[in-house]
Short mmCIF file of C-alpha atoms in Angstrom, two decimals:
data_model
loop_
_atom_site.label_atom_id
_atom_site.label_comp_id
_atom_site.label_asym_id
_atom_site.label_seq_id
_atom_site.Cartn_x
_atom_site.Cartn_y
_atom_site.Cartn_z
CA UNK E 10 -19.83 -41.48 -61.65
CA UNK E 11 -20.90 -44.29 -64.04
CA UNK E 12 -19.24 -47.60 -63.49
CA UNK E 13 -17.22 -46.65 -60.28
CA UNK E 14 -18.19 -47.66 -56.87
CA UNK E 15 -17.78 -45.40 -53.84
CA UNK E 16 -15.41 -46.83 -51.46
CA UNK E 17 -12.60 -46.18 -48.80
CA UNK E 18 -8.83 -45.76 -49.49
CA UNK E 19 -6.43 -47.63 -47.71
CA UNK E 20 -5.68 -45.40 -44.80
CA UNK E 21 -3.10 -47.76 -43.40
CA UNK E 22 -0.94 -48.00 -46.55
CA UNK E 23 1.62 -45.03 -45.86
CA UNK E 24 1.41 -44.08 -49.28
CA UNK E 25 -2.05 -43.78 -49.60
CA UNK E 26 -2.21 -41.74 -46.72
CA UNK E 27 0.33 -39.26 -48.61
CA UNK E 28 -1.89 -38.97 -51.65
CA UNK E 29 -4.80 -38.30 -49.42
CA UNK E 30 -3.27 -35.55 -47.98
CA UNK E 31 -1.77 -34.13 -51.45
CA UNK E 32 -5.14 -33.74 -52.88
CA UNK E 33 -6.14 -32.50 -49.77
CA UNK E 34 -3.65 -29.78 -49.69
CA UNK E 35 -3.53 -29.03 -53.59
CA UNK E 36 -7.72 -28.46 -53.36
CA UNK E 37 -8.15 -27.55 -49.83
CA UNK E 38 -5.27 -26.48 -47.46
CA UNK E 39 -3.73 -24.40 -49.81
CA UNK E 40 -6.33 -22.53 -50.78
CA UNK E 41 -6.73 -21.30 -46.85
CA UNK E 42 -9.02 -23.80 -45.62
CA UNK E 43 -7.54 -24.50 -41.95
CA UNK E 44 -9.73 -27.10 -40.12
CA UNK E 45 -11.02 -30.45 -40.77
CA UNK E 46 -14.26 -32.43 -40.68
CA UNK E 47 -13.67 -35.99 -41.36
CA UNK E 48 -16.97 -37.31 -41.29
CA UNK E 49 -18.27 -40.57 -42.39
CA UNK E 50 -14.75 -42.17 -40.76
CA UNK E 51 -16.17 -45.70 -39.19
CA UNK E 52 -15.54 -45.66 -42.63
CA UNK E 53 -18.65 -45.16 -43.90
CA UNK E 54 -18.87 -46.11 -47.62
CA UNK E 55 -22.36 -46.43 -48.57
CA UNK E 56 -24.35 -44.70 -46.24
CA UNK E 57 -26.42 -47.16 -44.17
CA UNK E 58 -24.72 -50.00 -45.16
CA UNK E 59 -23.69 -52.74 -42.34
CA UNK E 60 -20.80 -53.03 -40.18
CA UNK E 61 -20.29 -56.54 -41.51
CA UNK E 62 -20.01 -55.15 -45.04
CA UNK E 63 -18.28 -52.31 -44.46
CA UNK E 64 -15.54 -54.77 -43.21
CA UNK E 65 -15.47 -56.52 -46.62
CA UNK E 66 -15.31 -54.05 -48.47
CA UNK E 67 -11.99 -52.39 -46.78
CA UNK E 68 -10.76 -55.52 -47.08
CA UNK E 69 -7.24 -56.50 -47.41
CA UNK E 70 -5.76 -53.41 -45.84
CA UNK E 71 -2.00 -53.15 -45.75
CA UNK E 72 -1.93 -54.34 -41.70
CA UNK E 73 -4.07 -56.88 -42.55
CA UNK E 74 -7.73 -58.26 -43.14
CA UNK E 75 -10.27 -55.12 -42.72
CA UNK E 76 -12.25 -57.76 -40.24
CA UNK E 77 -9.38 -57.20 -37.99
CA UNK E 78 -7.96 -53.38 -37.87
CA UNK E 79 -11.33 -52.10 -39.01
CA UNK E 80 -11.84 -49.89 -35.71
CA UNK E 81 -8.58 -48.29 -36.72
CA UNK E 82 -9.03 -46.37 -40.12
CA UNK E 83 -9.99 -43.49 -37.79
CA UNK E 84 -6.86 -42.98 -35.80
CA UNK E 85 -5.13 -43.79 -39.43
CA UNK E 86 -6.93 -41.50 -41.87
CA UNK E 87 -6.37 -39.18 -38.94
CA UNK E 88 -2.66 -39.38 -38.64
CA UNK E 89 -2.21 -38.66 -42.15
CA UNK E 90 -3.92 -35.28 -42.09
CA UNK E 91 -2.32 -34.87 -39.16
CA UNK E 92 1.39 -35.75 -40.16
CA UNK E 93 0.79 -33.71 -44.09
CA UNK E 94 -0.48 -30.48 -42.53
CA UNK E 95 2.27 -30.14 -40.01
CA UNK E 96 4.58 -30.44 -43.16
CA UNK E 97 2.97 -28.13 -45.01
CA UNK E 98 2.63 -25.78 -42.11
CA UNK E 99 4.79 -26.30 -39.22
CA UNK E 100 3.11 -23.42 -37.41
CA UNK E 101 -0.65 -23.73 -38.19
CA UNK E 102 -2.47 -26.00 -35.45
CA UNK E 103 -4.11 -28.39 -36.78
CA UNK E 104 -7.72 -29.29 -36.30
CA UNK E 105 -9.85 -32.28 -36.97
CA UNK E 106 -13.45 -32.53 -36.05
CA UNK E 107 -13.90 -36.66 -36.68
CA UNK E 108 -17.19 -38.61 -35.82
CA UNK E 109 -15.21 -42.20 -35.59
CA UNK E 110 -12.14 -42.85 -32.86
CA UNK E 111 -9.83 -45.17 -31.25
CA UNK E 112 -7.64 -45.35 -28.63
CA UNK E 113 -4.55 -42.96 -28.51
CA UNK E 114 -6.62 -40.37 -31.24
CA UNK E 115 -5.82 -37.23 -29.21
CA UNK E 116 -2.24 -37.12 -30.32
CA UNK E 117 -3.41 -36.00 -34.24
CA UNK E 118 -5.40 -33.13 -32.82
CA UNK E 119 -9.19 -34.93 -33.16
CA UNK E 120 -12.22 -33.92 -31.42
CA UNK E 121 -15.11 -36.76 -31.93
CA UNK E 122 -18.50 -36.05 -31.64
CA UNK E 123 -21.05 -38.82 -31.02
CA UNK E 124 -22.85 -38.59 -34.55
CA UNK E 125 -26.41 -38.12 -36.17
CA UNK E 126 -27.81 -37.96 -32.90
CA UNK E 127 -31.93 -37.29 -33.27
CA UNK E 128 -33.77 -33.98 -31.59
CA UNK E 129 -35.50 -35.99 -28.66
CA UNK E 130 -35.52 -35.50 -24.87
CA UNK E 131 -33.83 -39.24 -24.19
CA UNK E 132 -31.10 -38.23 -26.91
CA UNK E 133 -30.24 -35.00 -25.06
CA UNK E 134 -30.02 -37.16 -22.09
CA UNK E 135 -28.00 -39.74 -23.58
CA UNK E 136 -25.36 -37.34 -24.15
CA UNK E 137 -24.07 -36.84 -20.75
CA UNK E 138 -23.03 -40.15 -20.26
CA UNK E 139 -22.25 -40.99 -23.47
CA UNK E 140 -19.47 -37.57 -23.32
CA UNK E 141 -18.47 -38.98 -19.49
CA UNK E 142 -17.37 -42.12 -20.68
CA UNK E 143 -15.82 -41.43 -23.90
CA UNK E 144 -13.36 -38.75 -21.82
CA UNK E 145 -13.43 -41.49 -18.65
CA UNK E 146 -11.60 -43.91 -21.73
CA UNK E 147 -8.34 -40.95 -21.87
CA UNK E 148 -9.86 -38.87 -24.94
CA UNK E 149 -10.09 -35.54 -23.73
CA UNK E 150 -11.70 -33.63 -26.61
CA UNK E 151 -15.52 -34.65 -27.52
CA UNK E 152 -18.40 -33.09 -28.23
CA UNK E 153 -22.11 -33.59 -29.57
CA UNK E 154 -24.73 -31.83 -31.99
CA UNK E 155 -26.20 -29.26 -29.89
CA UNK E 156 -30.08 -29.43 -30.38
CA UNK E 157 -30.12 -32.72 -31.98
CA UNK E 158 -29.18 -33.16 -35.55
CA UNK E 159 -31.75 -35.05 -36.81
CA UNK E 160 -35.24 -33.90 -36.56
CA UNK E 161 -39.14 -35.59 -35.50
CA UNK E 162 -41.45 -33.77 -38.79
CA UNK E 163 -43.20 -31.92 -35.52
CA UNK E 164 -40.73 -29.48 -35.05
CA UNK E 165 -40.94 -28.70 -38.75
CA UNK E 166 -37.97 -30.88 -40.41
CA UNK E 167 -39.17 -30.29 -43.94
CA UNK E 168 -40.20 -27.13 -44.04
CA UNK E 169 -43.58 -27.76 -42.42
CA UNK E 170 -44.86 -25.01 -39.56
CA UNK E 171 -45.08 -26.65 -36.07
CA UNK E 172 -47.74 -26.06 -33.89
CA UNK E 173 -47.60 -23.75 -31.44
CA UNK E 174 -46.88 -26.90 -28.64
CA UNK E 175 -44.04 -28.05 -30.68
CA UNK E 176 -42.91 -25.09 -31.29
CA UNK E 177 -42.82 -24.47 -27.50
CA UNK E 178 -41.13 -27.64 -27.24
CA UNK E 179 -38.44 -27.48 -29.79
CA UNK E 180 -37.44 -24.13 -28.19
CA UNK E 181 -37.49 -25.38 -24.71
CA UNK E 182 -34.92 -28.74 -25.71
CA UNK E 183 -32.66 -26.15 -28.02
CA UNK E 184 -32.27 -23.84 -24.38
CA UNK E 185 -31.73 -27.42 -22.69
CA UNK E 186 -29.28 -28.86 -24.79
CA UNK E 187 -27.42 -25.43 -24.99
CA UNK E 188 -26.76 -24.92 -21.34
CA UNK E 189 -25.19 -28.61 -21.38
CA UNK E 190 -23.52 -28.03 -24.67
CA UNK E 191 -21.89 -24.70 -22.94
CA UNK E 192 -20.33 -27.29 -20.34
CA UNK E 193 -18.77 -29.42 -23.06
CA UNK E 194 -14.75 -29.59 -24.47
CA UNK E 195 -16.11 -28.31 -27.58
CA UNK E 196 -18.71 -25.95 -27.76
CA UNK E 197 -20.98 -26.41 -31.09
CA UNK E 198 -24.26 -26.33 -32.39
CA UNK E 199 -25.41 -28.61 -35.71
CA UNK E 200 -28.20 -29.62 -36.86
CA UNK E 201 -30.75 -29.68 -40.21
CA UNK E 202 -33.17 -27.82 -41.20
CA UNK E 203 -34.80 -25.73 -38.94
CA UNK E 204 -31.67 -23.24 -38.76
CA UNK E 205 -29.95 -23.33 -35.90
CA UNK E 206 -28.90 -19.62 -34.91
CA UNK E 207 -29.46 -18.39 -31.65
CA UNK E 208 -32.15 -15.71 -33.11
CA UNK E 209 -33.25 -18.15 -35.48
CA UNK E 210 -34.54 -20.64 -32.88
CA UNK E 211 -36.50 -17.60 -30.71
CA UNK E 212 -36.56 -13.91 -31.38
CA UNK E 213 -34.30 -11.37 -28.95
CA UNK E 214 -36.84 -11.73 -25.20
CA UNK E 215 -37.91 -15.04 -25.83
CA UNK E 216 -36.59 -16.82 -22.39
CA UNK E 217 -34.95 -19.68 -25.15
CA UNK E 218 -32.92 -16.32 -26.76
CA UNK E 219 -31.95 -14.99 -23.68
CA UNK E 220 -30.72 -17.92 -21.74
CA UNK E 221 -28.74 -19.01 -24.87
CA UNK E 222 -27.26 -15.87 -25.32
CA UNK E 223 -26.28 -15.68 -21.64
CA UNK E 224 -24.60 -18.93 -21.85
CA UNK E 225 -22.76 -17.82 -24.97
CA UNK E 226 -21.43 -14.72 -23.38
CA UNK E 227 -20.76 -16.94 -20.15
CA UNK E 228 -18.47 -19.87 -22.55
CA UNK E 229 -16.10 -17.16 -23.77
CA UNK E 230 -15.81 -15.24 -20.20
CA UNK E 231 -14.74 -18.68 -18.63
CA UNK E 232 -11.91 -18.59 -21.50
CA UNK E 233 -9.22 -18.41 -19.50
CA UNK E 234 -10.04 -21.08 -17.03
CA UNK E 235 -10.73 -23.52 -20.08
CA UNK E 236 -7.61 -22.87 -21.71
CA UNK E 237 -5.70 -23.09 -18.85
CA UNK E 238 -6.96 -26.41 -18.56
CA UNK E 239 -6.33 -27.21 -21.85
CA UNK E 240 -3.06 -26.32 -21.33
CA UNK E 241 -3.04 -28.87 -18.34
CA UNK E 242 -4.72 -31.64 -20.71
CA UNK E 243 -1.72 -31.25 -22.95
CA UNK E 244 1.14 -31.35 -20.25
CA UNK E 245 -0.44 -33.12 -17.49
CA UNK E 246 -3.03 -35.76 -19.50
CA UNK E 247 -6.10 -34.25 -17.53
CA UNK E 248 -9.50 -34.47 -19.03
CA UNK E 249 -11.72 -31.57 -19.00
CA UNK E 250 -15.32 -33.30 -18.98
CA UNK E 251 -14.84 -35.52 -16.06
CA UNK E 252 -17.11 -38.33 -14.34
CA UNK E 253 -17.90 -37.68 -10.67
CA UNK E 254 -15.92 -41.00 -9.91
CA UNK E 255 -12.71 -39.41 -11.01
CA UNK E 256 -12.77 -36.56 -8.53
CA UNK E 257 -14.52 -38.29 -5.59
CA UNK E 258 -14.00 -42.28 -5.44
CA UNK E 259 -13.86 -41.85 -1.76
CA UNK E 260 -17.63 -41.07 -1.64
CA UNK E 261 -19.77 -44.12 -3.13
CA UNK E 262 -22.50 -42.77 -3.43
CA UNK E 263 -21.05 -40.94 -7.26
CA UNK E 264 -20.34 -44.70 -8.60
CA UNK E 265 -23.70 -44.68 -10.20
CA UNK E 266 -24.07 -41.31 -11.12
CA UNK E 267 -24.25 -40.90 -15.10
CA UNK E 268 -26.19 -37.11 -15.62
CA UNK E 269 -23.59 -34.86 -13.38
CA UNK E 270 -19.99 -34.52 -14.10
CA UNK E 271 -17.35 -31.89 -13.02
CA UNK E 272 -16.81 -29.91 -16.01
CA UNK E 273 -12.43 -29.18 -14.98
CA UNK E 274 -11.48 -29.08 -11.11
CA UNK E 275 -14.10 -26.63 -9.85
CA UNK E 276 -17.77 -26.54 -11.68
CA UNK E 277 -20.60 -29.73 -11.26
CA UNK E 278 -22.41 -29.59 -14.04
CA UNK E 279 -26.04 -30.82 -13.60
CA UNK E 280 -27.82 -31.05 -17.17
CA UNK E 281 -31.80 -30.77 -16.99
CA UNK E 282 -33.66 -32.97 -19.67
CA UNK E 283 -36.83 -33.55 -19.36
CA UNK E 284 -39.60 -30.87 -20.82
CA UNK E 285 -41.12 -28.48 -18.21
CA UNK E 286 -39.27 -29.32 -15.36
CA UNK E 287 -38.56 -26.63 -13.38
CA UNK E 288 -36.25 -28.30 -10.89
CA UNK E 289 -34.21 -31.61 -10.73
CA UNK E 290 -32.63 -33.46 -7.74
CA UNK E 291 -28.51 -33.05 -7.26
CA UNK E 292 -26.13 -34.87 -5.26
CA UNK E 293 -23.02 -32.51 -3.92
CA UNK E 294 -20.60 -34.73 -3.50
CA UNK E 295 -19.20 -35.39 -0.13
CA UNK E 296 -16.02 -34.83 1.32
CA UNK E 297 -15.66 -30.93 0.94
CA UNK E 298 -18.93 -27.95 0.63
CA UNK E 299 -20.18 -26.32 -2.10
CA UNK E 300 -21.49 -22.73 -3.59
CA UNK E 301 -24.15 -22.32 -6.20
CA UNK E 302 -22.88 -20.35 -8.60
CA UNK E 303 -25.42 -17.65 -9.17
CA UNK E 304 -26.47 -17.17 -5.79
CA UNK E 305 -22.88 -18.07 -3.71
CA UNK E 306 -25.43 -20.26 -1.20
CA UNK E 307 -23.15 -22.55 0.53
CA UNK E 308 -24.28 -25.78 0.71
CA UNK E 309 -22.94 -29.42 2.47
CA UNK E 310 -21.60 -32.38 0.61
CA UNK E 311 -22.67 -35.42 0.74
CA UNK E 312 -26.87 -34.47 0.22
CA UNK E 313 -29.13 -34.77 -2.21
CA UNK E 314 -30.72 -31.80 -2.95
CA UNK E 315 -33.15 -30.65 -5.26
CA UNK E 316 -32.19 -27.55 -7.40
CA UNK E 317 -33.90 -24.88 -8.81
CA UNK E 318 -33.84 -24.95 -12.03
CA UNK E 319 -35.69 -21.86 -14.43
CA UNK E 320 -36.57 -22.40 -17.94
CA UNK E 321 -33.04 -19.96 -18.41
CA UNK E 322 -30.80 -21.63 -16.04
CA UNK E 323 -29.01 -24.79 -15.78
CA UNK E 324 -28.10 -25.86 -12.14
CA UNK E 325 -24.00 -25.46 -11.31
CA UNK E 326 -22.70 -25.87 -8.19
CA UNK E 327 -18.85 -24.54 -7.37
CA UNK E 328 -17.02 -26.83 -5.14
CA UNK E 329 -14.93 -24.84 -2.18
CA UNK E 330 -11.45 -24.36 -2.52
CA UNK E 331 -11.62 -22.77 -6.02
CA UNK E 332 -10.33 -20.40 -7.92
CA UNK E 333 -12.13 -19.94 -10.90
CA UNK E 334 -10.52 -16.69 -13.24
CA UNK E 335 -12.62 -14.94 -15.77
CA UNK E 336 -12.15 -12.65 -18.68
CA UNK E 337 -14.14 -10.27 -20.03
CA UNK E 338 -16.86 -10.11 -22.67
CA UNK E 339 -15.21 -11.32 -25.90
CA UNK E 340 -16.76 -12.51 -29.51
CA UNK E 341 -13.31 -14.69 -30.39
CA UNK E 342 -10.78 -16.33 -27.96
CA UNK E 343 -7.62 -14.00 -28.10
CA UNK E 344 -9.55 -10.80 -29.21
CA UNK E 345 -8.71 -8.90 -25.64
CA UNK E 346 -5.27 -10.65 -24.48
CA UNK E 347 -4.10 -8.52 -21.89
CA UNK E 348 -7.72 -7.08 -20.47
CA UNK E 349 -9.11 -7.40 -16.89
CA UNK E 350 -9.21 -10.55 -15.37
CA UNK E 351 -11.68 -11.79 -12.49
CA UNK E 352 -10.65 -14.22 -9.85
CA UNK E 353 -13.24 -15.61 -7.92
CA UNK E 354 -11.77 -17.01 -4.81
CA UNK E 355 -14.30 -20.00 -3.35
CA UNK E 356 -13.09 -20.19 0.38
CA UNK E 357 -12.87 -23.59 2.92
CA UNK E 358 -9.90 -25.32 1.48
CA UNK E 359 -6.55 -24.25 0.16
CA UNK E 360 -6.24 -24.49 -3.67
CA UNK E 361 -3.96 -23.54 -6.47
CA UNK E 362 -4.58 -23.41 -9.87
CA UNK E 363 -2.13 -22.65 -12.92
CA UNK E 364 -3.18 -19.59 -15.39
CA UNK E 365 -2.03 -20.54 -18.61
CA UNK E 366 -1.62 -19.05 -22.04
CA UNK E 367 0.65 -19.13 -25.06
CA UNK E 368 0.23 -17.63 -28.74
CA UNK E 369 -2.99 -19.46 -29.53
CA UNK E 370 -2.39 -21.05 -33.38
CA UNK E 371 0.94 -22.28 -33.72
CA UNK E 372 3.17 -25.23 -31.93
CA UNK E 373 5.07 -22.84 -30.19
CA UNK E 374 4.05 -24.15 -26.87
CA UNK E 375 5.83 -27.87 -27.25
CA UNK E 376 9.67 -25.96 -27.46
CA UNK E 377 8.79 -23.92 -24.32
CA UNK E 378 6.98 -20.92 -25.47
CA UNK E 379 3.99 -20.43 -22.93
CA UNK E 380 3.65 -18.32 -19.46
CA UNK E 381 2.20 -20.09 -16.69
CA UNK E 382 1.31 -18.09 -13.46
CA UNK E 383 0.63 -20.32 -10.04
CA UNK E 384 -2.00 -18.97 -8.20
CA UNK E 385 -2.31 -20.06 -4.68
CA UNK E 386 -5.33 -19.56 -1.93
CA UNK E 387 -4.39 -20.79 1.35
CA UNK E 388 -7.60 -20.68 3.86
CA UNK E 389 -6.10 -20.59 6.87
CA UNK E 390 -5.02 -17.49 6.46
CA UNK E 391 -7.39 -16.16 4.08
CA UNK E 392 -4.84 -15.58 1.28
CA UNK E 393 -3.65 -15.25 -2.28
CA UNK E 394 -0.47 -15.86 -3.82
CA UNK E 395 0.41 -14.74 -7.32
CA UNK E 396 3.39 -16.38 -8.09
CA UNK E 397 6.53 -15.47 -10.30
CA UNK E 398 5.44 -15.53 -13.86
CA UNK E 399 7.08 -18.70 -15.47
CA UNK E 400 7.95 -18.75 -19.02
CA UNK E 401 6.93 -16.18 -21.57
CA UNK E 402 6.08 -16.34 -25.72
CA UNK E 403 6.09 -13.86 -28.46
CA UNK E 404 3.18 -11.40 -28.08
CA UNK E 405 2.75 -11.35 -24.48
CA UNK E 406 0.85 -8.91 -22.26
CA UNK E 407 3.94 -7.38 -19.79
CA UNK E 408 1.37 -6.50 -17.23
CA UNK E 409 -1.97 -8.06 -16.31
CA UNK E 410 -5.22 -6.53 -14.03
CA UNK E 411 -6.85 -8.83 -11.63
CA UNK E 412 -9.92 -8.45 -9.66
CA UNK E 413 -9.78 -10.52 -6.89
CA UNK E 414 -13.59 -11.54 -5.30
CA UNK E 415 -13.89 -13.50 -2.48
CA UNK E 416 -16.53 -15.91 -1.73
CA UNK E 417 -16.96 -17.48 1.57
CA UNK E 418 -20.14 -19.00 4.20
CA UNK E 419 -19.98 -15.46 5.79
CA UNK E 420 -19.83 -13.77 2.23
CA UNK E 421 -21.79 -15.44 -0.41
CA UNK E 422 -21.42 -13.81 -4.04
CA UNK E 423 -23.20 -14.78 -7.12
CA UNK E 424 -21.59 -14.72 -10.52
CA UNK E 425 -21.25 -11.75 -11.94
CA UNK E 426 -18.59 -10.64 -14.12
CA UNK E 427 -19.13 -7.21 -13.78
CA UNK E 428 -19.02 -7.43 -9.87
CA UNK E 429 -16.84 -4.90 -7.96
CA UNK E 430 -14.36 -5.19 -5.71
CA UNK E 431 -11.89 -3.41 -3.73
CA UNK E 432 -9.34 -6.45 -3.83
CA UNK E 433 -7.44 -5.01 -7.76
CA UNK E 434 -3.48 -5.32 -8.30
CA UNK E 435 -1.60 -4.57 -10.85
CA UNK E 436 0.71 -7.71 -11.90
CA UNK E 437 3.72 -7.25 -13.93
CA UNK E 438 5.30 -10.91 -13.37
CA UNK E 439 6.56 -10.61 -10.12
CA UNK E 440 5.45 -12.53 -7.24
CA UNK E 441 2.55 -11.25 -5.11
CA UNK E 442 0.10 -11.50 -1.93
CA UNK E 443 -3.19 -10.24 -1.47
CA UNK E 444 -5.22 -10.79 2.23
CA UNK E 445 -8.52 -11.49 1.10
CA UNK E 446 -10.29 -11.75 4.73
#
């Protein structure tokens, strides 16, 4: 209003934090709002203004000058939301989507994304390392504005019509940036005007509509694999977007490598962005074999190849000695908890991987209240333990169906979901073994 300036509160005086988070629960929290989106946190107080000025403004904080902790109002402002919710609501998760971050952010429950980023080819591009490095510094949850956020007036940013080229080529870089986006912590699409809705961006046939939706369908049936890793970010530190390097320092030939990553143990991830191209060159790295995952090819490490890669599909490569489990077809996370569950088994090295779940929204899991069921392939043998269920919460399936389908050189298999198979137990929390050979 008249006569006041907008500014920042002092996110590092305790006290201010508090009454931040009282008017945040009295207007907000209480009134069954349950997520967070801190934006503007660098802090930004006038929009556009400098960094310099920014600094002098926030300035004297109660650590100190603003010139010196003003990288950490982000981690602060954070830890009071953080610290009020969780005393307001002991059992409610907390979220917080926040576009500023510092070191050691994680622990207050903060995704970052990387900003305003603009609806351009080199943006899209950009991205991939930008999301590699920021989880390569220990922050496991980021994410980025799928399809750009800001617009070029071609593609019809103020209501305009595009041409039919730019049309074409706004619908093309929306597919593009989906399939990455897909392959991200945090799966989300933002942007301005145009809307951004799946059938809003290409009607139901379009290639753009289909290969979206397939990748949305595909996001949710990988649900249990991504939790479980989630569940391994939490109690092991891993990071679920990961840099070649952290997987394969053996091989040198992934130091320089900044547009693939391993999205968790067992998928490389191999973004295309540039318009029109149908293909794109991909190094497997070396040191173990891989499988593409819609054809179950098998392929050496340690080559460049180049990759076929369709206007609806984004190139991903399965390294061996996987075991990738997949649910069924769901339209929210925890909406068919005890249905069918797929393991693809990737033969030529022995793997195990932990299945992981626990009640979803509440804190249950820090006092012990989560199942965790080892699953074992050893290929020598050409088999696959189910271990002893450990643990168990409130709400949890007694009995689980698996599908067990076995890729190997001799027997390549293509994703499929719905694929059959004769390998199907019954598993009730006891320990089994299944010969897949």
């Amino acid at each position: 209003g008249p006569g006041y300036q907008n500014t920042f509160y002092d996110a590092f005086n305790e006290g201010a934090r508090d009454l931040f988070w009282e008017q945040l629960n009295e207007h907000l929290f209480s009134k069954g709002f349950d997520a967070w989106w801190l934006d503007a946190t660098e802090p930004d107080l006038h929009s556009n203004l400098s960094i310099e000025e920014r600094k002098l403004n926030m300035s004297p904080t109660a650590l100190g000058p603003g010139e010196q902790f003003f990288n950490g109002f982000s981690l602060m402002n954070s830890k009071g939301i953080y610290e009020g919710q969780r005393e307001a609501n002991p059992d409610k998760r907390v979220f917080i989507l926040t576009r500023s971050a510092y070191a050691g952010q994680q622990r207050y429950s903060a995704v970052t994304w990387s900003g305003d980023v603009v609806s351009r080819w080199s943006d899209l591009r950009d991205q991939i390392s930008a999301g590699v490095n920021f989880s390569l510094s220990g922050i496991p949850y980021w994410t980025n504005d799928i399809g750009g956020f800001s617009l070029e007036t071609r593609y019809g940013a103020f209501g305009d019509t595009p041409t039919a080229d730019n049309l074409a080529e706004w619908r093309e870089l929306n597919t593009r940036w989906y399939q990455f986006g897909v392959f991200c912590p945090i799966f989300r699409v933002h942007g301005q005007f145009p809307f951004r809705e799946v059938f809003n961006l290409a009607p139901e046939g379009h290639p753009a509509y289909e290969s979206m939706l397939y990748y949305n369908k595909l996001r949710y049936r990988l649900m249990p694999y991504i939790y479980s890793l989630a569940g391994k970010i939490y109690f092991e530190d891993y990071t679920l977007m990961r840099g070649l390097v952290m997987d394969f320092a053996a091989d040198p030939e992934v130091l320089n490598i900044d547009d693939q990553y391993m999205f968790g143990p067992s998928l490389l991830i191999n973004p295309v962005t540039t318009y029109q191209a149908r293909e794109r060159e991909v190094y497997l790295p070396d040191g173990q074999n891989w499988y593409d995952f819609y054809t179950g090819e098998y392929l050496e490490g340690g080559q460049t190849i180049t990759a076929k890669a369709d206007y609806t599909r984004l190139p991903v490569y399965v390294k061996e000695g996987s075991i990738l489990p997949v649910g069924p077809e769901i339209a929210y996370t925890n909406e068919k908890p005890d249905s069918l569950l797929t393991l693809f088994v990737y033969s030529g090295a022995d793997v195990e991987f932990d299945l992981y779940n626990d009640e979803a929204t509440n804190y249950g899991y820090e006092e012990g209240e989560f199942a965790k069921v080892s699953l074992n392939y050893n290929d020598a043998t050409g088999s696959l333990s189910i271990g002893q269920r450990e643990g168990n919460y409130e709400g949890m399936p007694q009995q689980q169906r698996f599908r067990i389908v076995y890729i190997s050189q001799e027997n390549p298999v293509g994703f499929d979901p719905e694929v059959g198979s004769e390998k199907e137990v019954i598993y009730t929390g006891e320990a089994l073994e299944i010969s897949l050979k």
